[in-house]
Short mmCIF file of N, CA and C in Angstrom, two decimals:
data_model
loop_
_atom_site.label_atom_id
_atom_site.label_comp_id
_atom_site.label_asym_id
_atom_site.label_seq_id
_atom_site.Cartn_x
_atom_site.Cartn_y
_atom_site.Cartn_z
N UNK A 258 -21.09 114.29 53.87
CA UNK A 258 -21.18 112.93 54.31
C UNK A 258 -21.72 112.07 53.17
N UNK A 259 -20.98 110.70 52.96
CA UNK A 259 -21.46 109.72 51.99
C UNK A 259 -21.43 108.65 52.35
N UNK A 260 -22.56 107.32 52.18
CA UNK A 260 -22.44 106.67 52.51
C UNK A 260 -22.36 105.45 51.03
N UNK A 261 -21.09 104.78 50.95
CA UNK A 261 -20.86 103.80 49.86
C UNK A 261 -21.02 102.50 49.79
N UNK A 262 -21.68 102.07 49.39
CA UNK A 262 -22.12 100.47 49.94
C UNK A 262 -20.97 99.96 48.99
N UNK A 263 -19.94 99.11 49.84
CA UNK A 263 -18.90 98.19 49.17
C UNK A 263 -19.24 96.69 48.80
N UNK A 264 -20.43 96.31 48.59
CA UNK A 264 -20.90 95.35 48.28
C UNK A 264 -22.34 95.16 47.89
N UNK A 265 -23.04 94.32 47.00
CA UNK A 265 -23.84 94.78 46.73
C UNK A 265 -25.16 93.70 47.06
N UNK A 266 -26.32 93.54 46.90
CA UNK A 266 -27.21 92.67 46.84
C UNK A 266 -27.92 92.34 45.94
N UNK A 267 -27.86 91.05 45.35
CA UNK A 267 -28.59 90.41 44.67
C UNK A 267 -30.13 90.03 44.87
N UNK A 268 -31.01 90.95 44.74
CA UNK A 268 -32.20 90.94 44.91
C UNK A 268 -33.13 89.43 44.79
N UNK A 269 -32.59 89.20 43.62
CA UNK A 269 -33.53 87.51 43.89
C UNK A 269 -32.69 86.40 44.28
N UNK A 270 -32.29 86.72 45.33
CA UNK A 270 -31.77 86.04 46.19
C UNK A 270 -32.87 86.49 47.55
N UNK A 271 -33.74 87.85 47.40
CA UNK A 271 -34.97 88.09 48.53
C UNK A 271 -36.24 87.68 47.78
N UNK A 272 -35.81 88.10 46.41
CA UNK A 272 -37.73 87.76 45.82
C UNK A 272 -36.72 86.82 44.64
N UNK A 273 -37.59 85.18 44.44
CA UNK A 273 -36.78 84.84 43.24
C UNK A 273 -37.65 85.22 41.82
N UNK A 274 -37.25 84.75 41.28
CA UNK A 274 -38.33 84.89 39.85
C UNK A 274 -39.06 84.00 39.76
N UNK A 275 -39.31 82.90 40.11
CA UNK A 275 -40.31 81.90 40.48
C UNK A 275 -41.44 82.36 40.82
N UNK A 276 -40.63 83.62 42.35
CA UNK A 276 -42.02 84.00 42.91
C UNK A 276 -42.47 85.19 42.13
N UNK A 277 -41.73 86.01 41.69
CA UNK A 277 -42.31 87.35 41.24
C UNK A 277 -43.17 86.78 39.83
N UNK A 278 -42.98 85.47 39.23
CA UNK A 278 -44.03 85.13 38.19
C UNK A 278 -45.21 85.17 38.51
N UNK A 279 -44.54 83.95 39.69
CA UNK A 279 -46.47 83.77 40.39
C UNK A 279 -46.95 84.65 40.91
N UNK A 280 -46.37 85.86 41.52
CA UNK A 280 -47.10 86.83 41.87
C UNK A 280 -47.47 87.85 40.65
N UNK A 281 -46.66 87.46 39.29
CA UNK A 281 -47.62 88.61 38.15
C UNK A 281 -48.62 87.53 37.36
N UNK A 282 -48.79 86.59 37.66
CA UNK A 282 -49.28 85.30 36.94
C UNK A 282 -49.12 85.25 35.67
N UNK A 283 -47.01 84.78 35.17
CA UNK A 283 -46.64 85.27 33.96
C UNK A 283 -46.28 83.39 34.09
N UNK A 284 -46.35 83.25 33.16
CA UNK A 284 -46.42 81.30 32.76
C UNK A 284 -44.68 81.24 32.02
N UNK A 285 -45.03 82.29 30.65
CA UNK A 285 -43.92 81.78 30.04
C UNK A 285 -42.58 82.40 30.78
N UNK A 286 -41.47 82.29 29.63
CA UNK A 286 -39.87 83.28 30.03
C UNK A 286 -39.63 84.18 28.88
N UNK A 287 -40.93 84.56 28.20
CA UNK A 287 -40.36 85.34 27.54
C UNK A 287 -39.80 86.89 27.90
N UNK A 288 -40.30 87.45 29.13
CA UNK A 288 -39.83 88.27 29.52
C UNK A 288 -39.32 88.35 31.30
N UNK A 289 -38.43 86.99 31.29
CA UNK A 289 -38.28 86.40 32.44
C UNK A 289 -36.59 87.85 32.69
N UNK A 290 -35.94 88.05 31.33
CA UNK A 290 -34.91 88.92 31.60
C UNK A 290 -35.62 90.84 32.34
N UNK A 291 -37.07 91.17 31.85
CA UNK A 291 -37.46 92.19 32.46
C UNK A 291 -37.53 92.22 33.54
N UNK A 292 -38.66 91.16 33.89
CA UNK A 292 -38.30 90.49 35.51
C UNK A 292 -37.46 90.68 36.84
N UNK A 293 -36.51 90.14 36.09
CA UNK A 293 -35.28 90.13 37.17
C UNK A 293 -34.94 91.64 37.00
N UNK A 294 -34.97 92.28 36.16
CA UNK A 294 -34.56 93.70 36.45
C UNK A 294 -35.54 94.74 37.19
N UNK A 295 -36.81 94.11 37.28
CA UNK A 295 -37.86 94.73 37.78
C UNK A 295 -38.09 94.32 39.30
N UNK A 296 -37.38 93.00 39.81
CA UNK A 296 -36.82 92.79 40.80
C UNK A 296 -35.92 93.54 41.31
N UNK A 297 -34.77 93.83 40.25
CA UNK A 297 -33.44 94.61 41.21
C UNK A 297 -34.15 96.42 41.55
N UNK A 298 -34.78 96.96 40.87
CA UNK A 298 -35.58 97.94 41.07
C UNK A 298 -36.15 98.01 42.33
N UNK A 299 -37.12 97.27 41.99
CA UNK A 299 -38.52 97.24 43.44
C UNK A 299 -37.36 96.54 45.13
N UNK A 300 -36.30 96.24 45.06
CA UNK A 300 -35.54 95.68 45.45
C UNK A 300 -34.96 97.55 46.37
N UNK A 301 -33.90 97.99 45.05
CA UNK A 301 -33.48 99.53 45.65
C UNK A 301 -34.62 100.45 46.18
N UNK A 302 -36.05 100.28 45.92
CA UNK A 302 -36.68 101.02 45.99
C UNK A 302 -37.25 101.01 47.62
N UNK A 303 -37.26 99.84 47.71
CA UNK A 303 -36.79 99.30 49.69
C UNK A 303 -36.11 99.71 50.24
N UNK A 304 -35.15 99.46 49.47
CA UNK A 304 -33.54 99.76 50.48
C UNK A 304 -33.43 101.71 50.93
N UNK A 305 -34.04 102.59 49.60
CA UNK A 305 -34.14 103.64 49.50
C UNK A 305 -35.19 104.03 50.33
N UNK A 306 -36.19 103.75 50.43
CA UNK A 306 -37.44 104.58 51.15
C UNK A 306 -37.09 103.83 52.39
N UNK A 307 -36.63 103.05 52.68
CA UNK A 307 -36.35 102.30 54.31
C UNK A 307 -34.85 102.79 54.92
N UNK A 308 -34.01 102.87 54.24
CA UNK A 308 -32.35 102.72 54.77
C UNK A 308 -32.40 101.72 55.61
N UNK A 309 -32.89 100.08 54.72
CA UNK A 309 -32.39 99.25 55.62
C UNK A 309 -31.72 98.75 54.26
N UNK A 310 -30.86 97.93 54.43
CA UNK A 310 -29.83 96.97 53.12
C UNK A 310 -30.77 95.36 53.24
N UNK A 311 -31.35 94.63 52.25
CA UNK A 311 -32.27 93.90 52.11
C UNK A 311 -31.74 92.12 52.56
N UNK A 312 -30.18 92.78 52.19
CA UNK A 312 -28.91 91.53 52.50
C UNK A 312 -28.02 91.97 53.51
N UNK A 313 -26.95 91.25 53.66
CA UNK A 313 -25.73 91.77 54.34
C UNK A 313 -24.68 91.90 53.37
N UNK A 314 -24.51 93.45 53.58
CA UNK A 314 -23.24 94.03 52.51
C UNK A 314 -22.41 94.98 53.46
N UNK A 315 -21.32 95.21 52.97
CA UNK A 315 -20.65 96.36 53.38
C UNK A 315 -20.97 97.61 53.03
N UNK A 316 -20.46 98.36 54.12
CA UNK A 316 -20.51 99.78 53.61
C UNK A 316 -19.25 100.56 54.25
N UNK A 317 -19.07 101.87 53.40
CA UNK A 317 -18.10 103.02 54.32
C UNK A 317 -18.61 103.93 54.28
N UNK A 318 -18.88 104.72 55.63
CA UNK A 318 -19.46 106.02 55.64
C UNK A 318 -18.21 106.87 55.56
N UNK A 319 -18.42 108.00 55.15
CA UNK A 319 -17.66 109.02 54.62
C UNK A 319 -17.85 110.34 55.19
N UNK A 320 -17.14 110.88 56.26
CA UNK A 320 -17.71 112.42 56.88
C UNK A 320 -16.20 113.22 57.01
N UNK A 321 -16.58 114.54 56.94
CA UNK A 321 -15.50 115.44 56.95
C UNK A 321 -14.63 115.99 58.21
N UNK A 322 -15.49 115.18 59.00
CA UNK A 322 -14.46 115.53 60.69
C UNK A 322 -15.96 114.94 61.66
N UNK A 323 -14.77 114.56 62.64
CA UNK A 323 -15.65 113.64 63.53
C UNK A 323 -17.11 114.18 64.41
N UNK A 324 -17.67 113.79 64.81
CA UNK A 324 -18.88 114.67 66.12
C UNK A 324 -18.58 113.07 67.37
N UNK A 325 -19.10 113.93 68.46
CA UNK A 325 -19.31 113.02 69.22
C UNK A 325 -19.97 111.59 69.22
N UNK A 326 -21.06 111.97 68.55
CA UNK A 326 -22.11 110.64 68.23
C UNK A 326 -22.18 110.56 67.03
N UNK A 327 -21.80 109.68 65.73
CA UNK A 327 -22.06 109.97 64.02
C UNK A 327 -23.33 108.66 64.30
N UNK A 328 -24.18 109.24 63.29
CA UNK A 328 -25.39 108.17 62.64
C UNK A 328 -24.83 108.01 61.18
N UNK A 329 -25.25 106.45 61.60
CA UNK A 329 -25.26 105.90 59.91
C UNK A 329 -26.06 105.53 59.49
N UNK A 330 -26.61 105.62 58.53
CA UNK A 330 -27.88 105.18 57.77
C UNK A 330 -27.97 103.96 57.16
N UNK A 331 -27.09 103.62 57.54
CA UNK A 331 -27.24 101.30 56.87
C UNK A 331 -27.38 100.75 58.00
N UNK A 332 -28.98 100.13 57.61
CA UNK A 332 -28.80 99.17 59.22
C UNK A 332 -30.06 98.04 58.21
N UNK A 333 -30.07 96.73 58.83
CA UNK A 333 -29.27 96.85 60.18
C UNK A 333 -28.21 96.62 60.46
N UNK A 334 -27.54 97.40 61.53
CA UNK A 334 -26.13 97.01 62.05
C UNK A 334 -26.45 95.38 62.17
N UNK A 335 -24.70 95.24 61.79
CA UNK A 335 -23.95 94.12 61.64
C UNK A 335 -22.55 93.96 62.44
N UNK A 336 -22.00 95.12 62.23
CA UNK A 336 -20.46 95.47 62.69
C UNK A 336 -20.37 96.65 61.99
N UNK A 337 -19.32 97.27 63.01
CA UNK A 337 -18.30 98.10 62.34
C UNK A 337 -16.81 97.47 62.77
N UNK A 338 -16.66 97.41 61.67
CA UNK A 338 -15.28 96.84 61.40
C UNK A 338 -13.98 97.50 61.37
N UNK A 339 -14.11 99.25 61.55
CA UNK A 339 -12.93 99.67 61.50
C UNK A 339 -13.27 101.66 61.38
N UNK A 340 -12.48 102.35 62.13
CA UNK A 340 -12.75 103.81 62.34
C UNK A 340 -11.54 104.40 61.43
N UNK A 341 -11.11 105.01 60.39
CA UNK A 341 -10.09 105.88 59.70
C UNK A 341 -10.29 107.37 60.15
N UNK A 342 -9.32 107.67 59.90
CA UNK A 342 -9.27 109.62 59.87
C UNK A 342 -7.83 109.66 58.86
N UNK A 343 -7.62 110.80 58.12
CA UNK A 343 -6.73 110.98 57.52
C UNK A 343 -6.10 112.50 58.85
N UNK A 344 -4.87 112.06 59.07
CA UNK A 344 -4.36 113.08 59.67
C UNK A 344 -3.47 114.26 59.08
N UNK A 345 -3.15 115.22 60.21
CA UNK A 345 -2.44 116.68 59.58
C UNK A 345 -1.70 116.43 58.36
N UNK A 346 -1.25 115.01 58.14
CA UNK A 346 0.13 114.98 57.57
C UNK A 346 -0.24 114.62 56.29
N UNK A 347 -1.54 113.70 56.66
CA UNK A 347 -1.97 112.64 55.04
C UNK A 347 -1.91 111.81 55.14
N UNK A 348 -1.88 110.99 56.80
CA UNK A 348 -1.44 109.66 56.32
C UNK A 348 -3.64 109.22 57.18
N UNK A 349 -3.20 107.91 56.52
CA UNK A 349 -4.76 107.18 57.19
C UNK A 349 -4.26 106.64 57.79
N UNK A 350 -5.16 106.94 59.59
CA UNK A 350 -4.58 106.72 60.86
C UNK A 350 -5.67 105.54 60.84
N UNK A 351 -5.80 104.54 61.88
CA UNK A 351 -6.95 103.80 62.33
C UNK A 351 -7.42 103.78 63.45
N UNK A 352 -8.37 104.69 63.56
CA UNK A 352 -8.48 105.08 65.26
C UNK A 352 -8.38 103.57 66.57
N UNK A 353 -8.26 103.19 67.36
CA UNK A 353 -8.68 102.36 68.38
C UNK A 353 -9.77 101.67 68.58
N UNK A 354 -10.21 100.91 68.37
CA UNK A 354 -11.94 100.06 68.99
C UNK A 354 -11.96 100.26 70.36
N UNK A 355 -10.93 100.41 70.92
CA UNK A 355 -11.22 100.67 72.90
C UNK A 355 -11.93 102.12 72.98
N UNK A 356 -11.80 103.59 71.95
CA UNK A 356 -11.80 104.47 71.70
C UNK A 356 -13.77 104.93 71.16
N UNK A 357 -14.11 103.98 71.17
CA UNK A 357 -15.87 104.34 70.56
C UNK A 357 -16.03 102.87 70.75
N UNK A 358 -17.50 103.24 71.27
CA UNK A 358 -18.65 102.21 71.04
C UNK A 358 -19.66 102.24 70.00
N UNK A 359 -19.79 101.35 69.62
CA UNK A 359 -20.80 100.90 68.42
C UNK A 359 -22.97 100.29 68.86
N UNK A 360 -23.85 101.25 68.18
CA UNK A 360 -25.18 100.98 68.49
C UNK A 360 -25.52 100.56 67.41
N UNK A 361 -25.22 98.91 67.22
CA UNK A 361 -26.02 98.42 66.13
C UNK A 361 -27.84 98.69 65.92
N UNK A 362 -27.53 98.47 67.02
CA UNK A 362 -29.18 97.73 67.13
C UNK A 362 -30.68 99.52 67.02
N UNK A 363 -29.83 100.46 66.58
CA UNK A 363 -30.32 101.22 66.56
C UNK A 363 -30.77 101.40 64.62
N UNK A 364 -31.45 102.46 64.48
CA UNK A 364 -31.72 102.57 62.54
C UNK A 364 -31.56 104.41 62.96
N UNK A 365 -30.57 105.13 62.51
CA UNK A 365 -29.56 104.60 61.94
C UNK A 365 -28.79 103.92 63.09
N UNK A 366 -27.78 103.73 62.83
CA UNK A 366 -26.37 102.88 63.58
C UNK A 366 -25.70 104.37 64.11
N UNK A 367 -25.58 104.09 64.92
CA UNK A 367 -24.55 104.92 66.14
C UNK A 367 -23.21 104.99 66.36
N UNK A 368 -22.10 105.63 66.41
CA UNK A 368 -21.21 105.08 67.09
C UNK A 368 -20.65 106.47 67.77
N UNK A 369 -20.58 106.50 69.07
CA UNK A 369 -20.11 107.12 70.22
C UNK A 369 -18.95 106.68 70.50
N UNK A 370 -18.02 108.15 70.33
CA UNK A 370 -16.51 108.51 70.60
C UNK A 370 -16.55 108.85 71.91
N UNK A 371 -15.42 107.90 72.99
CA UNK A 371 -14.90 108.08 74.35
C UNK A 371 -13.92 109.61 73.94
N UNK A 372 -12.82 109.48 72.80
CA UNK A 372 -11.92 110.18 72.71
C UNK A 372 -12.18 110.22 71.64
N UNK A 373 -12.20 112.09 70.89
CA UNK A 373 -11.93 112.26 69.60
C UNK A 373 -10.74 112.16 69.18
N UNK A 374 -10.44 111.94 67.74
CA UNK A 374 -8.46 111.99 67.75
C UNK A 374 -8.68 113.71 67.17
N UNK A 375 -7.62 114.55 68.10
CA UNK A 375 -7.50 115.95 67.19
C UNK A 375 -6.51 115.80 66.56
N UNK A 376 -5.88 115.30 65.74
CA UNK A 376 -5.17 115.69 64.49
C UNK A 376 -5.89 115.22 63.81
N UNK A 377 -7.07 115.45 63.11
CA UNK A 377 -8.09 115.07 61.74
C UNK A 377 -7.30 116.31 61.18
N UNK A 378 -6.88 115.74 59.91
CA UNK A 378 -6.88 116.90 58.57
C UNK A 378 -8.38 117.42 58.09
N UNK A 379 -8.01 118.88 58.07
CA UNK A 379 -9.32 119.45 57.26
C UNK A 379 -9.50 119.52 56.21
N UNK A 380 -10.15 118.17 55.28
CA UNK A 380 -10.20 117.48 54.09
C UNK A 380 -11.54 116.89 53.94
N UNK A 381 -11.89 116.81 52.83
CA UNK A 381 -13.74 116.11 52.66
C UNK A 381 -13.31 115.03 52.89
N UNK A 382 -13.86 114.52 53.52
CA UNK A 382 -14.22 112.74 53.64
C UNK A 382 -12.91 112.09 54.72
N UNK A 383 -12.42 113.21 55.31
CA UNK A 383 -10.80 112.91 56.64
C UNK A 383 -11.56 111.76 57.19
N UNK A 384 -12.99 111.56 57.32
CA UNK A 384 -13.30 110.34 58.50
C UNK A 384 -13.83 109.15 57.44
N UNK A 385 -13.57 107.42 57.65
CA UNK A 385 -14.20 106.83 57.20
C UNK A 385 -14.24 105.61 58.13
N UNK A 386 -15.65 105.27 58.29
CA UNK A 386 -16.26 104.60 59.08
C UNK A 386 -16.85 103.15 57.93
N UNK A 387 -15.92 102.11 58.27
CA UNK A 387 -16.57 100.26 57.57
C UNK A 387 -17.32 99.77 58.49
N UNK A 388 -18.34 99.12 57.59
CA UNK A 388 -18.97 98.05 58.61
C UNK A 388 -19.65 97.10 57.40
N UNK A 389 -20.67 96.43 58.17
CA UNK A 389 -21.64 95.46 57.66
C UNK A 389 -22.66 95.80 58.07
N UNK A 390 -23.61 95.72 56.99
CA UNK A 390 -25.52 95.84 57.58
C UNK A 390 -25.49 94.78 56.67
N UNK A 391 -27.23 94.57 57.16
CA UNK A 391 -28.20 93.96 56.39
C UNK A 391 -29.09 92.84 57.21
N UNK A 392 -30.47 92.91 56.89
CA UNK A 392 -30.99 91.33 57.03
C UNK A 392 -30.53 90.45 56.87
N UNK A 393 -30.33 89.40 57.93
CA UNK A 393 -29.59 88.14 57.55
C UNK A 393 -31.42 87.18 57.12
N UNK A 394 -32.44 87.71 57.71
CA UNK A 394 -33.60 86.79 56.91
C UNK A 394 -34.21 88.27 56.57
N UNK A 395 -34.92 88.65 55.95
CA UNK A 395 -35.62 89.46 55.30
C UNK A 395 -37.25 89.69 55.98
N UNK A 396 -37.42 90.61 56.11
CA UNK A 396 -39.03 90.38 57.06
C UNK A 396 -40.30 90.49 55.47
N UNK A 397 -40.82 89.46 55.92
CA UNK A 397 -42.10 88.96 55.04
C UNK A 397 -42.66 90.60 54.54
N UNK A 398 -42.81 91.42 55.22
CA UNK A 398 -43.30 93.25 54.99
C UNK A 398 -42.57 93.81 53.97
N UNK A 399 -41.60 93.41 53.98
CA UNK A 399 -40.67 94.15 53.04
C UNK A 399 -40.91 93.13 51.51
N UNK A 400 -40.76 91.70 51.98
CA UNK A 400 -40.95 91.17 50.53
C UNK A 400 -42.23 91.48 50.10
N UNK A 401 -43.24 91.71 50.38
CA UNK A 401 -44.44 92.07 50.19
C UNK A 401 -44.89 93.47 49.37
N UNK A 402 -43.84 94.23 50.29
CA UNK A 402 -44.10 95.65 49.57
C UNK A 402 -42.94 95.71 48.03
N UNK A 403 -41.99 94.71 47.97
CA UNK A 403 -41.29 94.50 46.93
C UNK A 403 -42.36 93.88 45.89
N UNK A 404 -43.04 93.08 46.07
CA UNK A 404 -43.80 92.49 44.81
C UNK A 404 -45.11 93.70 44.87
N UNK A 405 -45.26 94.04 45.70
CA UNK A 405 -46.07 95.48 44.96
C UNK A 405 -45.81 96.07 44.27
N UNK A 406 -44.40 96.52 44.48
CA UNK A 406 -44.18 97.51 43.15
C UNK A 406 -43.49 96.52 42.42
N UNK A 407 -42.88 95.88 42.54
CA UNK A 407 -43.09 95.05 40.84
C UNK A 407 -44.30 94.73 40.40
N UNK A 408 -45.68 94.65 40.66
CA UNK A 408 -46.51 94.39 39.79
C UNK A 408 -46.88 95.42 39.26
N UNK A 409 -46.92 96.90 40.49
CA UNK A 409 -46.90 98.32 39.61
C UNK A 409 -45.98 98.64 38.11
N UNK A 410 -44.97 98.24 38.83
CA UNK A 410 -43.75 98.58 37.32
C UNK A 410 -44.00 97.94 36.54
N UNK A 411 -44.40 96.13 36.70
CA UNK A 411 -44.72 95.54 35.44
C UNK A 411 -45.91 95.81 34.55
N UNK A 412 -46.81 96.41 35.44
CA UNK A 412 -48.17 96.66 34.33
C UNK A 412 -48.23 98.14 34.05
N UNK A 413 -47.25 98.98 34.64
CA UNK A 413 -47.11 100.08 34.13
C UNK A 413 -45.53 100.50 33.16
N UNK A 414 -45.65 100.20 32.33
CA UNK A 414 -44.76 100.47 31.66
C UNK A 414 -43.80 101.56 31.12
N UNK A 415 -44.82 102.27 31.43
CA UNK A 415 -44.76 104.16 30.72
C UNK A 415 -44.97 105.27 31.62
N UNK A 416 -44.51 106.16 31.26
CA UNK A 416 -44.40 107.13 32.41
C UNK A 416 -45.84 107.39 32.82
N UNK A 417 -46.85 107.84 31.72
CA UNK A 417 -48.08 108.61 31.57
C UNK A 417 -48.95 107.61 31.12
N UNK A 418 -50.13 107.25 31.39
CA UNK A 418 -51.06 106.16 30.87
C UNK A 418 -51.97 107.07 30.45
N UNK A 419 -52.45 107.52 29.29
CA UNK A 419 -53.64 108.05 28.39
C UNK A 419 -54.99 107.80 29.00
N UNK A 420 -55.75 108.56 29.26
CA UNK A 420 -57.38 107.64 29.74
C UNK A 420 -57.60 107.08 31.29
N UNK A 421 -56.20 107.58 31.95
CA UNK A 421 -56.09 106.65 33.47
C UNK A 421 -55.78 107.86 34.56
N UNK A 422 -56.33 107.83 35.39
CA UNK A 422 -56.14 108.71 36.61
C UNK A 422 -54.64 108.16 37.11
N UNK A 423 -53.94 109.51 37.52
CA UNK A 423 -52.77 109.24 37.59
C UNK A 423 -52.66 109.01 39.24
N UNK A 424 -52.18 108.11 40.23
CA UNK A 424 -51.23 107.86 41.59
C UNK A 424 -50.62 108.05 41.84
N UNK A 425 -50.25 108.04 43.15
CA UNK A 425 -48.66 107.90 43.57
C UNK A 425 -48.09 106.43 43.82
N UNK A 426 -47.12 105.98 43.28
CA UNK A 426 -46.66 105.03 43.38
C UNK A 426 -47.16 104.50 44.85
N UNK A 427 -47.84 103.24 44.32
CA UNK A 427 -48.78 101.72 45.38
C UNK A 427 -48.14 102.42 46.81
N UNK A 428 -49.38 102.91 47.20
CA UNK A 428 -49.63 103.49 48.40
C UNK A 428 -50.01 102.27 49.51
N UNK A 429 -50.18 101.24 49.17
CA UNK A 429 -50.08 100.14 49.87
C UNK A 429 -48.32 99.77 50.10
N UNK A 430 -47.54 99.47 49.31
CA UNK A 430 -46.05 99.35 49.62
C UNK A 430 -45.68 100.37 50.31
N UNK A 431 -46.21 101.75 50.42
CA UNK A 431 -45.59 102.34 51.00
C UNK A 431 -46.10 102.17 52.46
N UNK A 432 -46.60 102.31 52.99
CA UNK A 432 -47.43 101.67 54.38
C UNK A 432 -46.99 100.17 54.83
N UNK A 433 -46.21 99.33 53.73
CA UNK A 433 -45.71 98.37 54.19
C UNK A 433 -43.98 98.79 54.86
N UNK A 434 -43.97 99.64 54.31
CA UNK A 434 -42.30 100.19 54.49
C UNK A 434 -42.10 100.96 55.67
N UNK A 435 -43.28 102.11 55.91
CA UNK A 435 -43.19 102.91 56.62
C UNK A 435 -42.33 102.32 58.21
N UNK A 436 -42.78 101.61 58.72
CA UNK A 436 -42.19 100.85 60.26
C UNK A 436 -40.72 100.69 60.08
N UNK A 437 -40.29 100.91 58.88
CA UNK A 437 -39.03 99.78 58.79
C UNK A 437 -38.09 101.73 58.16
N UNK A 438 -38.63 103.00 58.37
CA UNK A 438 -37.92 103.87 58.29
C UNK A 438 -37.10 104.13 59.42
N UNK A 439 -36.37 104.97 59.23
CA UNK A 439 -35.28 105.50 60.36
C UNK A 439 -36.32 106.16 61.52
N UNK A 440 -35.46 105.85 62.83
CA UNK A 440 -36.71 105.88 63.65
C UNK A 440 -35.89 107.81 63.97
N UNK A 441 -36.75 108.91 64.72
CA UNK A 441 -36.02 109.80 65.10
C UNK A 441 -35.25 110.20 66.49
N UNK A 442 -34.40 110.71 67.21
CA UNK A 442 -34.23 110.67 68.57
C UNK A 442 -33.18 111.85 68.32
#
């Protein structure tokens, strides 16, 4: 199973560089280009320890034959926009929307088959599942734990600091994230 995000997010479009200055209290632009990359970072590093998408993007999940109930790990649901299977023959079928229901509102995302189709070819990736996730506003927790670790990354530069007791990456961001993981059931 894979899940491919077909679109992507522009991180300071959630934190701009305006704010991530004022939150490192950096005046000039001389390293306004690190910045923004230290944004798109602390940005995936959300999206990764949460499986939530920070924007609304697409995605296609990718599985090798159907189950009754598939979880997806991009939320939040938005839509699913469309069910594939590649059948016996090779061709990409498009299953029915009357045929499964969709649980946005769940982390991961749900979708429950009324009817499986049995002609799936036995092929990696025979099933592919489109949709849309993402925050359409972003919850204040998450931007919060984003400028944490950008101020971690920005004042830590290097893997190993000489003379400094070593952490685990800002154990405060992570406690900001934790609520916003996949819940279990």
């Amino acid at each position: 199973m894979k899940l491919h995000r077909t679109s992507g997010t522009t991180y300071t479009d959630v934190i701009s560089l305006a704010t991530a200055k004022a939150h490192l209290r950096v005046d000039s632009s001389a390293e306004d280009a690190l910045i923004t990359s230290l944004i798109s970072t602390a940005g995936e590093i959300v999206e990764e320890y949460t499986g939530q998408y920070l924007s609304s993007c697409g995605f296609t999940y990718y599985a090798d034959h159907f189950s009754s109930v598939m979880k997806i790990h991009a939320s939040p649901g938005i839509s699913i926009t469309s069910v594939k299977f590649t059948d016996s023959a090779g061709v990409l079928q498009t299953h029915s929307s009357s045929e499964y229901f969709t649980d946005l509102k769940s982390h991961p995302i749900r979708v429950q088959f009324e009817n499986l189709p049995t002609d799936v070819d036995d092929r990696v990736h025979a099933v592919q599942i489109a949709g849309t996730a993402g925050f359409t506003t972003v919850p204040e927790t998450l931007k919060s734990a984003m400028l944490l670790i950008l101020g971690h990354l920005y004042e830590h530069r290097k893997d190993v600091l000489v003379g400094v007791q070593s952490a685990p990456l800002v154990h405060g961001a992570k406690y900001l994230m934790d609520k916003f993981k996949p819940s279990t059931f």
